[in-house]
mmCIF file of N, CA and C in Angstrom:
data_model
loop_
_atom_site.group_PDB
_atom_site.id
_atom_site.type_symbol
_atom_site.label_atom_id
_atom_site.label_comp_id
_atom_site.label_asym_id
_atom_site.label_seq_id
_atom_site.Cartn_x
_atom_site.Cartn_y
_atom_site.Cartn_z
ATOM 1 N N UNK A 1 0.846 -1.183 0.000
ATOM 2 C CA UNK A 1 0.000 0.000 0.000
ATOM 3 C C UNK A 1 0.884 1.236 0.000
ATOM 4 N N UNK A 2 0.755 2.035 -0.985
ATOM 5 C CA UNK A 2 1.545 3.254 -1.078
ATOM 6 C C UNK A 2 0.633 4.442 -0.790
ATOM 7 N N UNK A 3 0.456 4.753 0.494
ATOM 8 C CA UNK A 3 -0.429 5.872 0.843
ATOM 9 C C UNK A 3 0.283 7.207 0.719
ATOM 10 N N UNK A 4 1.602 7.192 0.679
ATOM 11 C CA UNK A 4 2.380 8.403 0.478
ATOM 12 C C UNK A 4 2.380 9.333 1.672
ATOM 13 N N UNK A 5 3.206 10.358 1.566
ATOM 14 C CA UNK A 5 3.367 11.322 2.656
ATOM 15 C C UNK A 5 2.076 12.081 2.936
ATOM 16 N N UNK A 6 1.336 12.451 1.890
ATOM 17 C CA UNK A 6 0.079 13.185 2.097
ATOM 18 C C UNK A 6 -0.951 12.329 2.819
ATOM 19 N N UNK A 7 -1.044 11.063 2.438
ATOM 20 C CA UNK A 7 -1.969 10.151 3.103
ATOM 21 C C UNK A 7 -1.596 9.936 4.561
ATOM 22 N N UNK A 8 -0.292 9.804 4.824
ATOM 23 C CA UNK A 8 0.164 9.622 6.202
ATOM 24 C C UNK A 8 -0.094 10.878 7.028
ATOM 25 N N UNK A 9 0.062 12.044 6.421
ATOM 26 C CA UNK A 9 -0.236 13.290 7.152
ATOM 27 C C UNK A 9 -1.711 13.329 7.521
ATOM 28 N N UNK A 10 -2.575 12.919 6.625
ATOM 29 C CA UNK A 10 -4.019 12.885 6.930
ATOM 30 C C UNK A 10 -4.316 11.916 8.065
ATOM 31 N N UNK A 11 -3.662 10.752 8.050
ATOM 32 C CA UNK A 11 -3.855 9.777 9.130
ATOM 33 C C UNK A 11 -3.341 10.350 10.443
ATOM 34 N N UNK A 12 -2.167 10.988 10.408
ATOM 35 C CA UNK A 12 -1.620 11.611 11.615
ATOM 36 C C UNK A 12 -2.543 12.678 12.168
ATOM 37 N N UNK A 13 -3.093 13.511 11.285
ATOM 38 C CA UNK A 13 -4.035 14.549 11.721
ATOM 39 C C UNK A 13 -5.285 13.921 12.325
ATOM 40 N N UNK A 14 -5.789 12.879 11.692
ATOM 41 C CA UNK A 14 -6.972 12.183 12.204
ATOM 42 C C UNK A 14 -6.710 11.644 13.603
ATOM 43 N N UNK A 15 -5.548 11.016 13.798
ATOM 44 C CA UNK A 15 -5.209 10.454 15.107
ATOM 45 C C UNK A 15 -5.018 11.561 16.145
ATOM 46 N N UNK A 16 -4.521 12.700 15.714
ATOM 47 C CA UNK A 16 -4.274 13.822 16.617
ATOM 48 C C UNK A 16 -5.587 14.404 17.148
ATOM 49 N N UNK A 17 -6.573 14.517 16.273
ATOM 50 C CA UNK A 17 -7.817 15.200 16.625
ATOM 51 C C UNK A 17 -8.968 14.274 16.991
ATOM 52 N N UNK A 18 -8.780 12.960 16.876
ATOM 53 C CA UNK A 18 -9.851 12.014 17.162
ATOM 54 C C UNK A 18 -9.432 11.073 18.280
ATOM 55 N N UNK A 19 -10.222 10.985 19.310
ATOM 56 C CA UNK A 19 -9.904 10.083 20.416
ATOM 57 C C UNK A 19 -10.889 8.922 20.504
ATOM 58 N N UNK A 20 -11.308 8.421 19.349
ATOM 59 C CA UNK A 20 -12.171 7.238 19.335
ATOM 60 C C UNK A 20 -11.507 6.069 18.624
ATOM 61 N N UNK A 21 -10.359 6.285 18.010
ATOM 62 C CA UNK A 21 -9.648 5.213 17.308
ATOM 63 C C UNK A 21 -8.899 4.369 18.333
ATOM 64 N N UNK A 22 -9.154 3.069 18.326
ATOM 65 C CA UNK A 22 -8.467 2.173 19.258
ATOM 66 C C UNK A 22 -7.454 1.283 18.553
ATOM 67 N N UNK A 23 -7.656 1.017 17.277
ATOM 68 C CA UNK A 23 -6.767 0.131 16.525
ATOM 69 C C UNK A 23 -6.396 0.782 15.198
ATOM 70 N N UNK A 24 -5.114 0.748 14.870
ATOM 71 C CA UNK A 24 -4.643 1.290 13.600
ATOM 72 C C UNK A 24 -3.714 0.252 12.972
ATOM 73 N N UNK A 25 -4.011 -0.162 11.741
ATOM 74 C CA UNK A 25 -3.181 -1.123 11.023
ATOM 75 C C UNK A 25 -2.498 -0.398 9.871
ATOM 76 N N UNK A 26 -1.196 -0.235 9.999
ATOM 77 C CA UNK A 26 -0.396 0.448 8.988
ATOM 78 C C UNK A 26 0.716 -0.458 8.485
ATOM 79 N N UNK A 27 0.424 -1.731 8.316
ATOM 80 C CA UNK A 27 1.431 -2.659 7.803
ATOM 81 C C UNK A 27 1.529 -2.528 6.289
ATOM 82 N N UNK A 28 2.721 -2.766 5.773
ATOM 83 C CA UNK A 28 2.983 -2.736 4.326
ATOM 84 C C UNK A 28 2.633 -1.400 3.676
ATOM 85 N N UNK A 29 2.875 -0.264 4.320
ATOM 86 C CA UNK A 29 2.511 1.018 3.720
ATOM 87 C C UNK A 29 3.715 1.911 3.416
ATOM 88 N N UNK A 30 4.914 1.372 3.486
ATOM 89 C CA UNK A 30 6.111 2.131 3.123
ATOM 90 C C UNK A 30 6.230 3.400 3.966
ATOM 91 N N UNK A 31 6.000 3.248 5.270
ATOM 92 C CA UNK A 31 6.035 4.387 6.195
ATOM 93 C C UNK A 31 7.390 5.065 6.278
ATOM 94 N N UNK A 32 8.435 4.316 6.096
ATOM 95 C CA UNK A 32 9.741 4.817 6.474
ATOM 96 C C UNK A 32 10.669 5.091 5.305
ATOM 97 N N UNK A 33 10.140 5.230 4.109
ATOM 98 C CA UNK A 33 10.991 5.579 2.973
ATOM 99 C C UNK A 33 11.386 7.054 3.078
ATOM 100 N N UNK A 34 12.433 7.424 2.397
ATOM 101 C CA UNK A 34 12.927 8.808 2.465
ATOM 102 C C UNK A 34 11.837 9.802 2.081
ATOM 103 N N UNK A 35 11.085 9.501 1.036
ATOM 104 C CA UNK A 35 10.067 10.440 0.560
ATOM 105 C C UNK A 35 8.878 10.542 1.507
ATOM 106 N N UNK A 36 8.811 9.663 2.509
ATOM 107 C CA UNK A 36 7.664 9.655 3.411
ATOM 108 C C UNK A 36 7.984 10.188 4.803
ATOM 109 N N UNK A 37 9.143 10.790 5.000
ATOM 110 C CA UNK A 37 9.549 11.214 6.338
ATOM 111 C C UNK A 37 8.585 12.214 6.972
ATOM 112 N N UNK A 38 8.070 13.157 6.215
ATOM 113 C CA UNK A 38 7.128 14.125 6.791
ATOM 114 C C UNK A 38 5.853 13.437 7.241
ATOM 115 N N UNK A 39 5.390 12.503 6.440
ATOM 116 C CA UNK A 39 4.199 11.741 6.815
ATOM 117 C C UNK A 39 4.447 10.896 8.053
ATOM 118 N N UNK A 40 5.625 10.294 8.130
ATOM 119 C CA UNK A 40 5.986 9.500 9.300
ATOM 120 C C UNK A 40 5.954 10.350 10.563
ATOM 121 N N UNK A 41 6.504 11.545 10.501
ATOM 122 C CA UNK A 41 6.507 12.429 11.671
ATOM 123 C C UNK A 41 5.085 12.874 12.036
ATOM 124 N N UNK A 42 4.225 13.045 11.056
ATOM 125 C CA UNK A 42 2.824 13.393 11.333
ATOM 126 C C UNK A 42 2.131 12.252 12.069
ATOM 127 N N UNK A 43 2.431 11.013 11.666
ATOM 128 C CA UNK A 43 1.849 9.864 12.356
ATOM 129 C C UNK A 43 2.391 9.782 13.776
ATOM 130 N N UNK A 44 3.674 10.044 13.962
ATOM 131 C CA UNK A 44 4.250 10.047 15.323
ATOM 132 C C UNK A 44 3.539 11.060 16.204
ATOM 133 N N UNK A 45 3.322 12.261 15.698
ATOM 134 C CA UNK A 45 2.629 13.293 16.469
ATOM 135 C C UNK A 45 1.208 12.858 16.799
ATOM 136 N N UNK A 46 0.537 12.233 15.834
ATOM 137 C CA UNK A 46 -0.827 11.759 16.069
ATOM 138 C C UNK A 46 -0.892 10.678 17.125
ATOM 139 N N UNK A 47 0.059 9.740 17.068
ATOM 140 C CA UNK A 47 0.103 8.651 18.058
ATOM 141 C C UNK A 47 0.357 9.210 19.449
ATOM 142 N N UNK A 48 1.253 10.162 19.554
ATOM 143 C CA UNK A 48 1.579 10.758 20.857
ATOM 144 C C UNK A 48 0.382 11.492 21.453
ATOM 145 N N UNK A 49 -0.407 12.147 20.617
ATOM 146 C CA UNK A 49 -1.541 12.939 21.103
ATOM 147 C C UNK A 49 -2.782 12.101 21.361
ATOM 148 N N UNK A 50 -2.906 10.966 20.688
ATOM 149 C CA UNK A 50 -4.117 10.152 20.784
ATOM 150 C C UNK A 50 -4.157 9.415 22.118
ATOM 151 N N UNK A 51 -5.285 9.499 22.802
ATOM 152 C CA UNK A 51 -5.420 8.874 24.122
ATOM 153 C C UNK A 51 -6.202 7.565 24.077
ATOM 154 N N UNK A 52 -6.754 7.206 22.919
ATOM 155 C CA UNK A 52 -7.584 6.002 22.852
ATOM 156 C C UNK A 52 -6.912 4.838 22.131
ATOM 157 N N UNK A 53 -5.819 5.078 21.416
ATOM 158 C CA UNK A 53 -5.162 4.037 20.636
ATOM 159 C C UNK A 53 -4.552 2.981 21.549
ATOM 160 N N UNK A 54 -4.935 1.728 21.359
ATOM 161 C CA UNK A 54 -4.400 0.637 22.171
ATOM 162 C C UNK A 54 -3.616 -0.369 21.346
ATOM 163 N N UNK A 55 -3.753 -0.315 20.011
ATOM 164 C CA UNK A 55 -3.062 -1.267 19.153
ATOM 165 C C UNK A 55 -2.612 -0.562 17.873
ATOM 166 N N UNK A 56 -1.322 -0.685 17.564
ATOM 167 C CA UNK A 56 -0.756 -0.073 16.364
ATOM 168 C C UNK A 56 0.094 -1.107 15.643
ATOM 169 N N UNK A 57 -0.316 -1.512 14.454
ATOM 170 C CA UNK A 57 0.396 -2.513 13.658
ATOM 171 C C UNK A 57 1.254 -1.809 12.617
ATOM 172 N N UNK A 58 2.572 -1.896 12.778
ATOM 173 C CA UNK A 58 3.522 -1.305 11.841
ATOM 174 C C UNK A 58 4.365 -2.386 11.162
ATOM 175 N N UNK A 59 3.862 -3.592 11.114
ATOM 176 C CA UNK A 59 4.639 -4.703 10.576
ATOM 177 C C UNK A 59 4.942 -4.517 9.095
ATOM 178 N N UNK A 60 6.050 -5.123 8.683
ATOM 179 C CA UNK A 60 6.491 -5.110 7.291
ATOM 180 C C UNK A 60 6.708 -3.704 6.733
ATOM 181 N N UNK A 61 7.373 -2.855 7.511
ATOM 182 C CA UNK A 61 7.686 -1.498 7.096
ATOM 183 C C UNK A 61 9.178 -1.183 7.199
ATOM 184 N N UNK A 62 10.016 -2.184 7.380
ATOM 185 C CA UNK A 62 11.468 -1.981 7.477
ATOM 186 C C UNK A 62 11.830 -0.962 8.552
ATOM 187 N N UNK A 63 11.328 -1.181 9.747
ATOM 188 C CA UNK A 63 11.567 -0.279 10.869
ATOM 189 C C UNK A 63 13.022 -0.358 11.316
ATOM 190 N N UNK A 64 13.628 0.806 11.536
ATOM 191 C CA UNK A 64 15.012 0.891 12.013
ATOM 192 C C UNK A 64 15.025 1.439 13.439
ATOM 193 N N UNK A 65 16.189 1.460 14.029
ATOM 194 C CA UNK A 65 16.345 2.026 15.372
ATOM 195 C C UNK A 65 15.914 3.491 15.392
ATOM 196 N N UNK A 66 16.258 4.223 14.346
ATOM 197 C CA UNK A 66 15.851 5.637 14.254
ATOM 198 C C UNK A 66 14.339 5.774 14.376
ATOM 199 N N UNK A 67 13.612 4.941 13.655
ATOM 200 C CA UNK A 67 12.153 5.032 13.672
ATOM 201 C C UNK A 67 11.577 4.689 15.042
ATOM 202 N N UNK A 68 12.131 3.689 15.683
ATOM 203 C CA UNK A 68 11.669 3.306 17.021
ATOM 204 C C UNK A 68 11.932 4.440 18.002
ATOM 205 N N UNK A 69 13.110 5.026 17.951
ATOM 206 C CA UNK A 69 13.447 6.127 18.848
ATOM 207 C C UNK A 69 12.555 7.340 18.592
ATOM 208 N N UNK A 70 12.274 7.627 17.334
ATOM 209 C CA UNK A 70 11.414 8.763 16.995
ATOM 210 C C UNK A 70 10.000 8.532 17.506
ATOM 211 N N UNK A 71 9.478 7.326 17.344
ATOM 212 C CA UNK A 71 8.129 7.013 17.824
ATOM 213 C C UNK A 71 8.066 7.103 19.353
ATOM 214 N N UNK A 72 9.162 6.732 20.011
ATOM 215 C CA UNK A 72 9.179 6.705 21.482
ATOM 216 C C UNK A 72 9.254 8.104 22.088
ATOM 217 N N UNK A 73 9.757 9.074 21.355
ATOM 218 C CA UNK A 73 9.912 10.425 21.909
ATOM 219 C C UNK A 73 8.819 11.259 21.437
#
């Protein structure tokens, strides 16, 4: 799934402003490619702000230590 940086920004905004989402599946969406860095950061901001999310699937996205550290902060 190639949702791209714009799609990821929309998802990040949705997660930031909506506190009814409990599960988000973002596997196989090329989250961490160079061209998607802005979208990735938008999703990080959304995850940090969201108080209802209990499950986040990021499988099959080639996650690196950088991405884990960014999500954690």
